[in-house]
Coordinates of C-alpha atoms and ligand atoms in Angstrom, one line a residue:
M163 CA 28.0 210.9 163.0
R164 CA 26.6 208.3 160.9
V165 CA 28.5 207.1 157.7
Q166 CA 28.3 203.9 155.3
V167 CA 31.9 202.6 155.8
A168 CA 34.3 203.6 158.6
I169 CA 37.9 202.8 158.0
I170 CA 40.1 202.2 160.7
G171 CA 44.1 202.9 159.9
A172 CA 45.5 205.5 157.2
G173 CA 48.4 203.5 155.8
P174 CA 48.3 202.5 152.3
A175 CA 45.3 199.6 152.7
G176 CA 43.0 202.3 154.6
L177 CA 43.9 205.4 152.5
T178 CA 43.5 203.3 149.2
L179 CA 40.5 202.0 150.2
G180 CA 39.0 205.3 151.3
R181 CA 39.7 206.6 147.7
L182 CA 38.0 203.6 145.9
L183 CA 34.9 204.1 147.9
E184 CA 35.1 207.9 147.4
R185 CA 35.1 207.5 144.1
A186 CA 32.3 205.1 144.1
G187 CA 29.9 207.4 145.7
V188 CA 30.4 205.6 149.2
D189 CA 30.5 208.0 152.3
A190 CA 33.4 206.9 154.5
V191 CA 35.6 208.3 157.1
I192 CA 39.4 207.4 158.2
I193 CA 40.0 207.2 161.8
E194 CA 43.9 207.2 162.4
R195 CA 45.7 207.0 165.9
R196 CA 48.9 208.8 164.4
S197 CA 49.4 212.1 162.9
A198 CA 49.7 212.2 159.1
E199 CA 53.4 213.3 159.5
Y200 CA 54.1 210.4 161.9
V201 CA 52.5 207.9 159.1
L202 CA 54.9 209.6 156.6
G203 CA 57.7 209.1 158.8
R204 CA 57.6 205.5 158.4
I205 CA 60.2 203.9 156.2
R206 CA 58.8 200.6 154.5
A207 CA 59.1 199.0 151.3
G208 CA 59.5 200.0 148.0
V209 CA 58.6 197.5 145.3
L210 CA 55.1 197.9 143.2
E211 CA 54.1 195.2 141.2
Q212 CA 52.4 195.8 138.0
S213 CA 48.7 195.2 139.6
S214 CA 49.5 197.9 142.0
V215 CA 50.9 200.4 139.7
D216 CA 47.6 199.7 137.5
L217 CA 45.1 200.4 140.7
L218 CA 47.0 203.6 141.5
E219 CA 46.7 204.9 138.2
A220 CA 43.1 203.9 138.2
I221 CA 42.4 205.9 141.1
G222 CA 44.2 208.9 139.9
V223 CA 47.3 209.2 142.1
G224 CA 49.6 207.9 139.6
G225 CA 51.3 211.1 138.5
R226 CA 54.1 211.3 140.5
M227 CA 54.8 207.7 140.6
R228 CA 54.8 207.7 136.5
Q229 CA 57.5 210.6 136.7
E230 CA 59.6 209.8 139.8
G231 CA 59.1 205.8 140.1
I232 CA 62.0 203.6 138.4
P233 CA 60.5 200.4 136.4
H234 CA 62.5 197.3 136.9
D235 CA 62.6 194.6 134.3
G236 CA 64.4 192.4 136.5
V237 CA 66.4 191.4 140.1
E238 CA 69.5 189.9 140.7
L239 CA 70.2 187.0 143.0
S240 CA 73.8 186.5 144.4
F241 CA 74.5 183.0 146.3
D242 CA 78.1 183.1 147.8
G243 CA 79.0 185.8 145.4
D244 CA 77.7 184.0 142.2
M245 CA 75.3 186.2 140.4
L246 CA 72.0 185.0 138.4
R247 CA 69.8 187.9 136.9
I248 CA 66.1 186.9 136.9
V249 CA 64.6 188.9 133.7
F250 CA 60.9 189.5 134.3
Q251 CA 60.3 190.9 131.2
D252 CA 61.8 188.1 129.2
L253 CA 60.1 185.3 131.3
V254 CA 56.8 186.8 132.0
G255 CA 56.4 190.1 130.1
R256 CA 55.8 192.1 133.4
K257 CA 57.7 194.3 135.1
V258 CA 57.9 196.0 138.5
M259 CA 58.1 199.7 139.7
I260 CA 60.4 201.3 142.6
Y261 CA 58.4 203.7 144.5
G262 CA 58.4 204.0 148.3
Q263 CA 55.3 203.2 150.2
T264 CA 56.1 206.5 151.8
E265 CA 55.9 208.3 148.6
V266 CA 52.4 206.1 147.7
T267 CA 51.1 206.9 151.2
R268 CA 51.7 211.1 150.3
D269 CA 50.2 210.9 147.0
L270 CA 47.2 209.1 148.7
M271 CA 47.0 211.8 151.3
D272 CA 47.3 214.7 149.2
A273 CA 44.4 213.1 147.1
R274 CA 42.4 213.0 149.8
A275 CA 43.3 216.5 151.1
A276 CA 42.1 217.8 148.0
T277 CA 38.9 216.4 147.5
G278 CA 38.1 217.3 151.3
A279 CA 37.6 213.3 152.3
R280 CA 37.5 213.2 156.1
T281 CA 40.2 211.6 158.0
I282 CA 40.2 211.9 161.6
Y283 CA 44.0 212.1 162.7
E284 CA 45.2 211.8 166.2
A285 CA 42.2 209.6 167.4
E286 CA 42.8 208.2 170.9
N287 CA 41.1 205.0 172.5
V288 CA 39.8 203.8 169.4
S289 CA 37.2 201.2 170.1
L290 CA 34.8 198.9 168.1
H291 CA 31.2 197.6 168.9
D292 CA 28.3 195.9 168.0
L293 CA 30.2 194.2 165.3
D294 CA 28.1 191.6 164.6
G295 CA 24.8 193.6 164.9
A296 CA 23.5 195.7 162.1
S297 CA 25.1 199.0 163.1
P298 CA 28.5 198.7 164.3
K299 CA 30.2 201.6 166.2
V300 CA 33.7 203.2 166.4
R301 CA 34.2 205.1 169.4
Y302 CA 37.7 207.3 169.9
V303 CA 38.6 210.6 171.5
K304 CA 39.7 213.6 170.1
D305 CA 41.4 216.3 171.9
G306 CA 40.0 215.1 175.3
V307 CA 36.4 214.7 173.6
S308 CA 34.4 211.5 173.3
H309 CA 32.9 210.6 169.8
E310 CA 30.8 207.9 168.4
I311 CA 30.6 207.0 164.9
S312 CA 27.6 204.6 163.8
C313 CA 28.2 202.8 160.3
D314 CA 27.1 199.8 158.3
F315 CA 30.5 198.4 157.9
I316 CA 33.9 198.4 159.4
A317 CA 37.4 198.0 157.6
G318 CA 40.0 197.2 159.8
C319 CA 42.9 198.8 157.9
D320 CA 45.0 199.2 161.3
G321 CA 48.2 197.0 160.7
S322 CA 49.4 194.4 162.8
H323 CA 49.2 196.0 166.0
G324 CA 45.7 197.6 165.5
I325 CA 42.3 197.4 167.4
S326 CA 40.5 195.6 164.6
R327 CA 41.7 192.2 164.5
A328 CA 42.0 192.3 168.7
S329 CA 38.1 193.2 168.5
I330 CA 37.1 189.9 167.2
P331 CA 36.3 187.4 169.9
E332 CA 39.0 184.5 170.1
S333 CA 36.7 181.9 169.6
A334 CA 35.9 183.4 165.8
I335 CA 39.3 184.0 164.7
Q336 CA 42.1 181.3 164.2
T337 CA 45.6 182.8 163.7
F338 CA 48.7 180.9 161.9
E339 CA 52.4 181.9 162.3
R340 CA 55.8 181.8 161.6
I341 CA 58.4 183.6 163.6
Y342 CA 62.1 183.6 162.3
R343 CA 65.0 183.7 164.5
F344 CA 66.5 186.9 162.8
G345 CA 65.3 190.4 161.6
W346 CA 66.7 192.7 159.1
L347 CA 69.0 195.8 159.8
G348 CA 68.3 198.5 157.2
V349 CA 70.1 201.5 156.3
L350 CA 68.9 204.5 154.4
V351 CA 71.5 206.4 152.6
D352 CA 71.8 209.3 150.2
K353 CA 74.3 207.9 147.6
P354 CA 73.5 206.3 144.2
P355 CA 72.2 202.4 144.3
V356 CA 75.2 200.1 143.9
A357 CA 73.5 198.4 140.7
D358 CA 70.7 199.5 138.7
E359 CA 68.5 196.5 140.1
L360 CA 67.9 194.9 143.4
I361 CA 70.3 192.6 144.7
Y362 CA 69.0 189.8 147.0
A363 CA 72.1 188.0 148.1
H364 CA 72.9 184.7 150.1
H365 CA 75.9 184.3 151.9
E366 CA 77.2 182.2 154.8
R367 CA 77.5 185.2 157.2
G368 CA 73.6 185.8 156.5
F369 CA 71.5 187.6 153.8
A370 CA 71.8 191.2 152.5
L371 CA 69.5 193.2 150.0
C372 CA 70.7 196.0 147.9
S373 CA 67.7 198.2 147.0
M374 CA 66.8 201.8 146.1
R375 CA 64.4 204.6 146.7
S376 CA 65.7 206.7 143.8
H377 CA 68.7 207.2 141.4
T378 CA 70.4 209.3 144.6
R379 CA 69.0 207.5 147.6
S380 CA 69.7 203.7 148.5
R381 CA 68.5 201.4 151.0
Y382 CA 70.3 198.4 152.1
Y383 CA 69.6 195.4 154.5
I384 CA 71.4 192.8 156.3
Q385 CA 70.1 189.5 158.3
V386 CA 70.7 190.1 162.1
G387 CA 70.1 188.0 165.3
T388 CA 67.0 189.3 166.8
E389 CA 68.9 190.0 169.9
E390 CA 71.2 192.2 168.1
K391 CA 70.8 196.5 169.1
V392 CA 70.7 198.9 166.7
E393 CA 72.9 201.0 168.6
E394 CA 75.6 198.1 168.3
W395 CA 75.7 198.9 164.7
S396 CA 77.8 202.0 163.6
D397 CA 77.6 202.9 160.0
D398 CA 81.0 201.4 159.3
R399 CA 80.1 198.2 160.6
F400 CA 77.3 198.0 159.0
W401 CA 79.3 198.9 155.7
D402 CA 81.9 196.6 156.5
E403 CA 79.5 193.6 157.2
L404 CA 77.4 194.3 154.0
R405 CA 80.5 194.5 151.8
A406 CA 81.5 191.0 153.0
R407 CA 78.3 189.5 152.0
L408 CA 78.2 190.6 148.4
N409 CA 80.0 189.9 145.2
P410 CA 83.6 191.1 145.4
D411 CA 82.7 193.3 142.3
V412 CA 79.4 194.9 143.5
A413 CA 81.3 195.3 147.0
E414 CA 83.8 197.2 145.3
R415 CA 81.4 199.5 143.8
L416 CA 79.2 200.3 146.9
Q417 CA 79.3 204.0 147.7
T418 CA 78.8 204.2 151.4
G419 CA 77.7 207.7 153.6
K420 CA 76.2 208.7 156.5
S421 CA 73.2 206.7 157.2
I422 CA 69.8 208.8 157.5
E423 CA 67.9 206.3 158.6
K424 CA 68.9 202.6 160.5
S425 CA 66.6 200.4 162.2
I426 CA 65.8 196.7 162.6
A427 CA 63.0 194.8 161.7
P428 CA 61.7 191.3 162.9
L429 CA 60.6 189.0 160.2
R430 CA 57.1 186.9 160.6
S431 CA 54.8 185.2 158.7
F432 CA 51.1 185.6 160.2
V433 CA 47.6 185.0 158.7
A434 CA 44.3 185.5 160.4
E435 CA 41.1 183.4 159.4
P436 CA 38.5 184.3 158.4
L437 CA 39.0 188.2 157.5
R438 CA 35.5 188.9 158.7
F439 CA 33.2 189.1 161.8
G440 CA 29.9 190.5 161.4
R441 CA 30.4 193.5 159.8
L442 CA 34.3 194.0 160.4
F443 CA 36.6 193.1 157.6
L444 CA 40.1 193.1 157.9
A445 CA 42.7 194.0 154.9
G446 CA 46.3 194.7 154.6
D447 CA 49.0 193.9 157.6
A448 CA 45.7 193.8 160.0
A449 CA 45.0 190.5 158.2
H450 CA 48.5 189.2 157.2
I451 CA 52.1 189.6 157.5
V452 CA 55.0 188.5 155.4
P453 CA 58.7 188.7 155.8
P454 CA 59.9 191.4 153.4
T455 CA 61.9 189.3 151.1
G456 CA 59.3 189.1 148.5
A457 CA 58.3 192.7 148.9
K458 CA 54.8 191.5 149.1
G459 CA 53.1 193.5 152.0
L460 CA 52.4 196.7 150.3
N461 CA 51.2 194.8 147.3
M462 CA 48.9 192.7 149.3
A463 CA 47.1 195.3 151.3
L464 CA 46.6 197.1 148.1
Q465 CA 45.0 194.0 146.5
D466 CA 43.0 193.3 149.5
V467 CA 41.3 196.7 149.7
R468 CA 40.9 196.4 145.8
V469 CA 38.6 193.5 146.4
L470 CA 36.9 194.8 149.6
A471 CA 35.9 198.2 147.7
E472 CA 34.2 195.8 144.8
A473 CA 32.5 193.8 147.6
L474 CA 31.1 196.8 149.4
V475 CA 30.1 199.2 146.2
E476 CA 28.3 195.9 145.0
H477 CA 26.5 195.9 148.2
Y478 CA 25.0 199.7 148.0
T479 CA 24.9 199.7 144.1
E480 CA 23.5 196.3 143.4
R481 CA 22.0 195.2 146.7
S482 CA 24.1 192.0 146.3
N483 CA 25.9 190.5 149.4
A484 CA 28.0 188.0 147.1
G485 CA 31.2 190.0 147.2
I486 CA 30.9 190.9 150.7
D487 CA 30.4 186.8 151.5
T488 CA 33.1 185.7 149.5
Y489 CA 36.0 188.6 150.6
S490 CA 37.4 186.7 153.1
A491 CA 37.9 183.3 150.9
R492 CA 38.8 185.1 147.8
V493 CA 41.8 187.1 149.6
L494 CA 43.0 184.4 151.6
N495 CA 43.2 182.2 148.7
R496 CA 45.7 184.9 147.5
T497 CA 47.1 185.6 150.7
W498 CA 48.5 182.0 151.5
K499 CA 50.1 181.8 147.9
T500 CA 51.7 184.9 148.7
E501 CA 52.9 183.8 152.1
R502 CA 54.5 180.8 150.4
F503 CA 56.2 182.8 148.0
S504 CA 57.6 185.2 150.9
W505 CA 58.2 182.0 153.2
W506 CA 60.4 180.5 150.0
M507 CA 62.2 183.6 149.0
T508 CA 63.2 183.6 152.8
S509 CA 64.2 180.2 153.1
L510 CA 66.4 180.3 150.0
L511 CA 68.2 183.4 150.8
H512 CA 68.8 183.4 154.5
T513 CA 71.1 181.7 157.0
F514 CA 69.3 179.4 159.4
P515 CA 71.8 177.5 161.7
E516 CA 69.4 175.2 162.9
T517 CA 69.5 173.3 159.3
G518 CA 73.1 172.5 159.4
P519 CA 75.5 171.8 156.3
F520 CA 72.7 169.9 155.0
G521 CA 70.2 172.7 155.1
R522 CA 72.9 175.2 153.7
R523 CA 73.3 172.5 150.3
I524 CA 69.7 172.3 149.8
Q525 CA 70.0 176.2 149.3
R526 CA 72.7 175.8 147.0
A527 CA 70.8 173.2 145.0
E528 CA 68.0 175.6 144.8
F529 CA 69.9 178.6 143.6
D530 CA 71.8 176.1 141.0
Y531 CA 68.3 174.8 139.9
L532 CA 67.1 178.4 139.3
A533 CA 70.2 179.4 137.3
A534 CA 69.9 176.3 135.1
S535 CA 65.9 176.2 134.7
R536 CA 63.8 178.9 132.8
I537 CA 60.8 177.3 134.3
A538 CA 61.9 177.8 137.8
Q539 CA 63.1 181.1 136.8
Q540 CA 59.4 181.8 135.2
S541 CA 57.9 180.6 138.7
L542 CA 59.9 183.2 140.6
A543 CA 59.3 186.1 138.2
E544 CA 55.4 185.1 138.2
N545 CA 55.3 185.3 141.9
Y546 CA 57.6 188.3 142.2
T547 CA 55.7 190.7 139.8
G548 CA 52.6 189.5 141.2
L549 CA 50.0 186.7 140.9
E550 CA 47.3 187.4 138.8
T551 CA 44.6 185.8 141.2
Ligands
APR756 N1 43.4 203.3 165.9 C1 43.4 203.8 164.7 N2 44.6 203.6 163.6 C2 45.6 202.5 164.3 C3 45.2 202.1 165.4 C4 44.0 202.2 166.0 N3 43.9 201.4 167.4 N4 46.1 201.1 165.5 C5 47.2 201.2 164.0 N5 46.6 202.3 163.4 C6 47.1 202.7 162.3 C7 48.5 202.7 162.4 O1 48.9 204.1 162.9 C8 48.8 203.0 160.7 O2 48.7 204.3 160.1 O3 47.1 202.1 161.3 C9 47.6 202.2 160.2 C10 48.1 200.9 159.5 O4 49.0 201.2 158.6 P1 50.2 200.2 158.2 O5 50.7 199.3 159.3 O6 51.0 200.9 157.0 O7 49.4 198.8 157.5 P2 48.3 198.5 155.9 O8 48.2 200.0 155.8 O9 47.8 197.4 156.0 O10 49.9 198.9 154.8 C11 50.5 197.5 154.8 O11 52.5 197.3 153.7 O12 55.4 197.1 153.3 C12 54.0 196.8 153.9 O13 53.9 196.5 156.2 C13 54.1 197.5 155.5 O14 52.8 198.9 156.5 C14 52.8 198.1 155.5 C15 52.0 197.1 154.9
PHB757 C1 63.1 197.9 150.3 O1 63.6 198.6 149.3 O2 62.9 198.8 151.3 C2 62.7 196.7 150.0 C3 62.8 196.1 148.7 C4 62.9 194.8 148.5 C5 62.3 193.9 149.6 C6 62.1 194.7 150.5 C7 62.3 195.9 150.9 O3 62.3 192.5 149.2

């Protein structure tokens, strides 16, 4: 098979890129290791920046999001029970949209199926070849048969453990990483959310987050040590610990129930540089990871592929490589600002035993500064709702 662009991975990055290219008349195929059902079974974040909402609308997959998504004007922060509402709408004139990554993925998959765009699911042993030549190749095995696709470009949208980044010679890539000594234990429950907006809580027992997927389905998280095992967390133990970390009035209102999903995710900050090797481009989680505290992972992935699609379309329609040549620098510039914000939110809201009482006083001062300064709140709001560039 020959295509213009081979996209590795059918997560939000790969599917959105596929849609953007399809609409611009660029011939692309997506190669995904898992089945569509498996991809849809992953529970991921659920906050979309305005720019993500705009992008999904622009590519014609905004219909259900418009109906079922919940616009939020702000978020609440809680510090040892003291509450502070950050009203994005007043501070920066923007909102965010609550709509799960699973739903975004489903909408993109449905749109792809409707137009007959090609996705090869359950592709085994995916490997990339001749990345620095004129015609790179993707090889894979499907149902026991080996296949080869030759193309002009490969988009590595295969997440943090994918084959794309791993195919770049070590001497051609630099990585930057921070591992946190804790993870998030998340629970999904079919109960109405405890509040109308998200609550990010710092408590001496650790961080907690009250989030939601709809008016009837809630998502809660608590900070736990990396050595903790999900089996050791019964629903009752989880709810008791969550309540202990919230403002007492909020804890009182919490509606608990049987969890329908429970898992622990480690926290990590990671960036690869550059995001290009020959004719391979990295986008989304393949390029960078943020701790989930700022809800940025999905939004970054969508913005990366918006820039990548522009660059590829420019190559085909204007015969210009300007966009391709500046892709890495443009995306990295934005990436590092978003890494900074996600790291900052993480630093403010979690407990870090290693920083001692001094560290906690600094966190308290940061919260008090936010509470008293509209300028500080504007900075949070500007970053949370999404930086322009
Ligand atoms: N070959 C083909 N596909 C692969 C391979 C491989 N070797 N390795 C991984 N994949 C697939 C995965 O199965 C997955 O479906 O690539 C896809 C990557 O999707 P995501 O991990 O969702 O990454 P991305 O599309 O960049 O989305 C960004 O936002 O909220 C965050 O981390 C969250 O997934 C999220 C992300
Ligand atoms: C979620 O709803 O899963 C969620 C929301 C906000 C975050 C992270 C995760 O910052």
